[in-house]
Short mmCIF file of C-alpha atoms in Angstrom, two decimals:
data_model
loop_
_atom_site.label_atom_id
_atom_site.label_comp_id
_atom_site.label_asym_id
_atom_site.label_seq_id
_atom_site.Cartn_x
_atom_site.Cartn_y
_atom_site.Cartn_z
CA MET A 27 275.90 66.03 32.61
CA ARG A 28 279.51 67.03 33.23
CA THR A 29 279.76 64.16 35.74
CA PHE A 30 278.32 61.78 33.13
CA VAL A 31 280.77 62.97 30.46
CA ALA A 32 283.67 62.60 32.91
CA VAL A 33 282.66 58.95 33.42
CA LEU A 34 282.58 58.35 29.65
CA LYS A 35 285.97 59.99 29.17
CA GLU A 36 287.56 57.81 31.85
CA LEU A 37 286.05 54.69 30.30
CA ARG A 38 287.37 55.80 26.92
CA ARG A 39 290.87 55.83 28.41
CA TRP A 40 290.49 52.15 29.28
CA ARG A 41 289.29 50.92 25.89
CA ALA A 42 287.39 51.88 22.74
CA ILE A 43 283.71 52.37 23.59
CA SER A 44 280.63 53.92 22.02
CA LEU A 45 277.35 55.22 23.44
CA ALA A 46 273.92 53.86 22.47
CA THR A 47 270.71 55.43 23.76
CA GLN A 48 267.17 54.12 23.39
CA SER A 49 265.41 57.44 22.70
CA PRO A 50 266.55 60.59 20.85
CA LEU A 51 268.83 62.53 23.15
CA ASP A 52 267.20 65.87 22.42
CA GLN A 53 263.99 64.55 24.00
CA ALA A 54 265.69 63.26 27.15
CA GLU A 55 264.42 65.08 30.25
CA LEU A 56 267.42 65.82 32.47
CA ALA A 57 265.32 67.54 35.14
CA ARG A 58 261.65 68.42 35.36
CA GLY A 59 260.95 70.64 32.35
CA TYR A 60 264.62 70.77 31.31
CA TYR A 61 265.65 68.72 28.26
CA TYR A 62 268.89 67.67 26.62
CA ALA A 63 268.21 70.01 23.70
CA GLN A 64 268.25 72.97 26.10
CA TRP A 65 271.44 71.75 27.74
CA ARG A 66 273.33 71.34 24.45
CA ASN A 67 272.24 74.77 23.26
CA ASP A 68 274.00 76.36 26.21
CA ALA A 69 277.42 77.50 24.94
CA ARG A 70 279.02 76.40 28.22
CA ASN A 71 278.22 72.77 27.34
CA ARG A 72 279.47 72.80 23.75
CA ASP A 73 282.57 70.65 24.33
CA GLU A 74 280.72 68.03 26.38
CA HIS A 75 277.96 67.82 23.77
CA ARG A 76 280.48 67.32 20.97
CA PHE A 77 282.17 64.55 22.93
CA ILE A 78 278.83 62.76 23.38
CA GLN A 79 278.09 63.14 19.67
CA ARG A 80 281.43 61.57 18.77
CA MET A 81 280.65 58.64 21.07
CA ARG A 82 277.26 58.16 19.41
CA ASP A 83 278.59 58.54 15.86
CA ARG A 84 280.69 55.42 16.33
CA CYS A 85 277.92 53.09 17.47
CA THR A 86 275.10 51.08 15.96
CA THR A 87 271.49 51.84 16.86
CA PHE A 88 270.24 50.94 20.32
CA THR A 89 268.04 48.19 18.84
CA ALA A 90 271.00 46.62 17.02
CA ALA A 91 273.19 46.82 20.13
CA LEU A 92 270.44 45.25 22.22
CA HIS A 93 269.92 42.43 19.71
CA GLU A 94 273.65 41.72 19.54
CA ALA A 95 273.90 41.53 23.33
CA ALA A 96 270.76 39.44 23.83
CA SER A 97 271.31 36.92 21.02
CA PRO A 98 268.54 34.55 19.82
CA HIS A 99 268.87 32.45 22.97
CA HIS A 100 267.35 35.12 25.20
CA ASP A 101 264.07 36.04 23.49
CA GLY A 102 261.91 35.31 26.52
CA LEU A 103 263.87 37.39 29.02
CA TRP A 104 262.81 40.56 30.87
CA HIS A 105 264.93 42.78 33.12
CA ARG A 106 263.44 45.20 35.65
CA HIS A 107 264.93 47.66 38.11
CA ASN A 108 262.77 49.41 40.70
CA GLY A 109 259.76 47.91 38.91
CA LEU A 110 260.61 49.40 35.51
CA ASP A 111 261.67 47.58 32.35
CA VAL A 112 265.36 48.31 31.73
CA GLN A 113 266.46 47.00 28.35
CA GLY A 114 269.80 48.78 28.45
CA LEU A 115 270.74 47.34 31.84
CA GLY A 116 269.66 43.92 30.61
CA ALA A 117 271.84 44.23 27.52
CA ALA A 118 274.81 45.22 29.68
CA ARG A 119 274.32 42.14 31.86
CA LEU A 120 273.92 39.75 28.94
CA ALA A 121 276.99 41.15 27.22
CA LYS A 122 278.96 40.88 30.49
CA GLY A 123 279.54 44.61 30.19
CA MET A 124 278.83 47.71 32.24
CA ALA A 125 275.96 50.18 32.23
CA VAL A 126 276.32 53.94 32.70
CA SER A 127 273.62 56.35 33.76
CA LEU A 128 273.05 59.97 34.65
CA PRO A 129 273.30 60.67 38.39
CA LEU A 130 269.73 61.92 38.60
CA ALA A 131 268.47 60.00 41.64
CA PRO A 132 269.96 58.33 44.74
CA HIS A 133 269.36 54.76 43.50
CA TRP A 134 271.79 55.38 40.60
CA ASP A 135 274.58 56.25 43.04
CA THR A 136 276.08 52.75 43.18
CA PRO A 137 278.73 50.70 41.33
CA TRP A 138 276.33 47.72 41.10
CA LEU A 139 272.63 47.57 40.26
CA GLU A 140 270.27 44.79 41.29
CA LEU A 141 268.08 43.52 38.44
CA ASP A 142 264.89 41.49 38.79
CA ILE A 143 264.81 39.02 35.91
CA GLU A 144 262.01 36.92 34.52
CA GLU A 145 262.81 34.19 32.02
CA LEU A 146 260.22 32.32 29.99
CA SER A 147 261.21 28.85 28.88
CA GLU A 148 259.58 25.59 27.83
CA ASP A 149 259.20 22.60 30.12
CA PRO A 150 261.23 19.83 28.41
CA GLU A 151 258.69 17.16 29.41
CA THR A 152 255.32 18.85 28.91
CA GLY A 153 256.18 21.58 26.45
CA GLU A 154 254.30 24.07 28.60
CA PRO A 155 255.72 27.58 29.13
CA VAL A 156 257.47 28.02 32.45
CA ALA A 157 258.39 31.35 34.03
CA LYS A 158 261.44 31.58 36.29
CA ALA A 159 262.23 34.66 38.40
CA PHE A 160 265.65 35.49 39.83
CA SER A 161 267.96 38.43 40.58
CA LYS A 162 271.38 39.39 39.22
CA GLN A 163 273.71 42.33 39.54
CA VAL A 164 275.17 44.38 36.69
CA ARG A 165 278.24 46.60 36.71
CA HIS A 166 277.28 50.26 36.74
CA ALA A 167 278.68 53.78 37.03
CA SER A 168 277.12 57.22 37.29
CA ARG A 169 280.11 58.89 39.00
CA LEU A 170 283.88 58.60 38.69
CA ALA A 171 284.12 57.04 42.16
CA HIS A 172 282.09 54.05 40.92
CA LEU A 173 284.79 53.23 38.37
CA ASP A 174 287.38 52.35 41.02
CA GLU A 175 285.71 48.99 41.56
CA HIS A 176 285.63 48.20 37.84
CA GLU A 177 288.94 49.56 36.56
CA ALA A 178 290.95 46.32 36.54
CA TRP A 179 288.07 44.49 34.88
CA GLY A 180 287.45 47.28 32.37
CA ARG A 181 291.02 47.63 31.23
CA LEU A 182 291.58 43.90 30.81
CA SER A 183 288.27 43.16 29.11
CA GLY A 184 289.44 45.16 26.10
CA LEU A 185 292.28 42.68 25.61
CA ASP A 186 289.92 40.17 24.01
CA HIS A 187 289.66 42.47 20.97
CA VAL A 188 293.44 42.83 20.55
CA THR A 189 294.79 40.60 17.78
CA SER A 190 298.49 41.43 17.43
CA GLY A 191 301.59 42.00 19.46
CA ALA A 192 301.87 45.51 18.05
CA GLU A 193 298.46 46.34 19.54
CA LEU A 194 299.58 44.93 22.88
CA TRP A 195 302.56 47.27 22.85
CA SER A 196 300.63 50.38 21.80
CA GLY A 197 297.94 49.71 24.41
CA ARG A 198 300.26 48.63 27.22
CA ALA A 199 299.59 51.67 29.42
CA ASP A 200 295.84 51.01 29.35
CA PHE A 201 295.91 47.22 29.54
CA PHE A 202 298.86 46.75 31.91
CA PRO A 203 299.19 49.80 34.20
CA ASN A 204 301.08 47.75 36.82
CA LEU A 205 303.60 46.26 34.38
CA GLN A 206 306.74 47.88 32.98
CA PHE A 207 308.67 46.87 29.86
CA LEU A 208 312.29 47.38 28.89
CA PRO A 209 312.44 49.38 25.62
CA HIS A 210 313.59 46.49 23.43
CA VAL A 211 310.44 44.51 24.33
CA GLN A 212 308.63 46.67 21.76
CA ASP A 213 310.51 44.80 19.04
CA HIS A 214 309.70 41.47 20.70
CA LEU A 215 305.95 42.18 20.64
CA GLU A 216 305.80 43.78 17.21
CA ASN A 217 307.60 40.76 15.72
CA LEU A 218 306.01 38.11 17.94
CA ASP A 219 305.48 34.67 16.46
CA PRO A 220 301.69 34.55 15.75
CA THR A 221 301.50 31.10 17.32
CA TRP A 222 302.62 32.64 20.62
CA PHE A 223 300.26 35.64 20.56
CA LYS A 224 297.35 34.23 22.59
CA GLY A 225 299.73 32.79 25.16
CA ALA A 226 301.52 36.15 25.51
CA ARG A 227 298.24 38.05 25.80
CA GLN A 228 296.96 35.68 28.48
CA LEU A 229 300.20 35.63 30.48
CA LEU A 230 300.47 39.44 30.42
CA ARG A 231 296.85 39.62 31.59
CA GLN A 232 297.69 37.29 34.50
CA LEU A 233 300.87 39.17 35.39
CA GLN A 234 298.89 42.43 35.46
CA ALA A 235 296.31 40.89 37.81
CA THR A 236 299.13 39.62 40.02
CA ALA A 237 300.92 42.97 40.15
CA ALA A 238 297.70 44.89 40.88
CA GLN A 239 297.05 42.97 44.09
CA TRP A 240 300.67 42.35 45.13
CA ASP A 241 301.80 43.66 48.50
CA PRO A 242 305.61 44.09 48.27
CA ASP A 243 305.84 43.93 52.08
CA SER A 244 304.26 40.49 52.23
CA PRO A 245 306.78 37.83 53.30
CA THR A 246 305.07 35.24 51.09
CA GLY A 247 305.55 37.18 47.85
CA PRO A 248 302.96 37.61 45.07
CA HIS A 249 300.00 35.32 44.56
CA TRP A 250 300.59 34.26 40.96
CA GLU A 251 297.47 34.29 38.79
CA ALA A 252 299.33 32.34 36.11
CA PRO A 253 300.34 28.69 36.53
CA ASN A 254 303.96 27.55 36.51
CA ILE A 255 305.64 30.86 37.31
CA ARG A 256 309.11 29.92 38.50
CA GLY A 257 312.68 31.09 38.85
CA GLU A 258 315.57 30.10 36.62
CA HIS A 259 318.07 27.47 37.72
CA GLU A 260 320.98 28.94 39.66
CA ASN A 261 323.56 28.08 37.00
CA ALA A 262 321.49 29.79 34.27
CA ARG A 263 320.77 33.08 36.06
CA SER A 264 323.97 34.69 34.80
CA GLU A 265 322.50 34.37 31.28
CA ARG A 266 319.29 36.19 32.22
CA MET A 267 320.85 39.61 32.72
CA TRP A 268 319.58 42.75 30.98
CA ASP A 269 320.48 46.41 31.20
CA ASP A 270 317.82 48.13 33.30
CA ASN A 271 318.30 51.91 33.49
CA GLY A 272 322.07 51.56 33.25
CA LYS A 273 322.38 48.68 35.71
CA GLU A 274 322.66 44.97 34.97
CA GLU A 275 319.71 43.19 36.57
CA CYS A 276 318.69 39.54 36.67
CA PHE A 277 315.29 38.78 35.10
CA GLN A 278 315.14 35.12 36.06
CA LEU A 279 311.41 34.74 36.84
CA HIS A 280 309.50 33.39 33.87
CA GLY A 281 306.28 31.87 32.57
CA ASN A 282 305.44 29.89 29.47
CA LEU A 283 303.72 31.24 26.36
CA ASN A 284 302.70 28.13 24.46
CA ARG A 285 303.56 24.60 25.55
CA ASN A 286 307.03 25.69 26.66
CA ALA A 287 307.84 27.02 23.16
CA GLY A 288 308.12 30.61 24.33
CA ARG A 289 308.62 32.51 27.56
CA ILE A 290 308.27 35.86 29.28
CA TYR A 291 311.22 36.74 31.54
CA PHE A 292 310.66 39.37 34.22
CA ARG A 293 311.62 40.54 37.70
CA LEU A 294 309.79 42.04 40.68
CA VAL A 295 310.54 45.70 41.44
CA HIS A 296 309.54 46.01 45.09
CA GLU A 297 310.16 49.75 45.47
CA GLU A 298 307.75 50.51 42.60
CA LYS A 299 305.26 47.69 43.22
CA THR A 300 305.56 46.56 39.65
CA ILE A 301 306.64 43.66 37.45
CA ARG A 302 309.27 44.67 34.87
CA ILE A 303 309.53 42.58 31.72
CA ALA A 304 312.75 42.06 29.77
CA HIS A 305 311.95 39.35 27.21
CA ILE A 306 308.91 38.02 25.36
CA GLY A 307 309.65 35.31 22.84
CA HIS A 308 311.75 32.21 22.39
CA HIS A 309 313.02 30.11 25.28
CA LEU A 310 316.52 31.32 26.12
#
């Protein structure tokens, strides 16, 4: 259980999450003859139990969460793992999310789970029911080590729920761990033109993905995830200087926010394997 709680706490650092379970937790059998109710009544587990309760207090019921993930378009769909129906794993796959489980058996010790899926549909010509069987994988974690493979995805997926530049700034450590920002960029984001917000969010997402896989020793430089990343013209570089820890540095690399109406100016910091950003806003 402590391993399970550690997984939840790490996920909570990436983004806001809640925990939905299909059956009452008190009745969950953690080991043969040993139930959750017994575990939570042990004073040594008080803090972990309270954390789980807080996670559950924030969520809808399991049925509501399952319905929201499945949507009306997936009524005739069944997910199985090791021959058992697994509604929670199916909901995670349909929602393009990640499942978590207790590390109670060897087959849960994996960052991906294979699901056997059966889908019932209607033949467009005859109207007869047709069953189709196929397999898919779903993201999964039962131990902290499993999260390594999903961290970049998990942090960035929360960006879709961010709706303002102020939220981008306050969540920058979680969303963009490989990016750095000069202090005045806070004002740029908190006062960002709303018409530029989606472009800024997307470009920062792409710069983070670039920085995460960048090898500073590579002679070819970064592989840019964003289109049209380029350097400033030579005669304009003197106007792209900002104070960076007491030293004037040139931030001449840039990308567009919205049809060339706005830009992000930045530079590569090889010794720290990061991208440092000096300006988000109007075209200078």
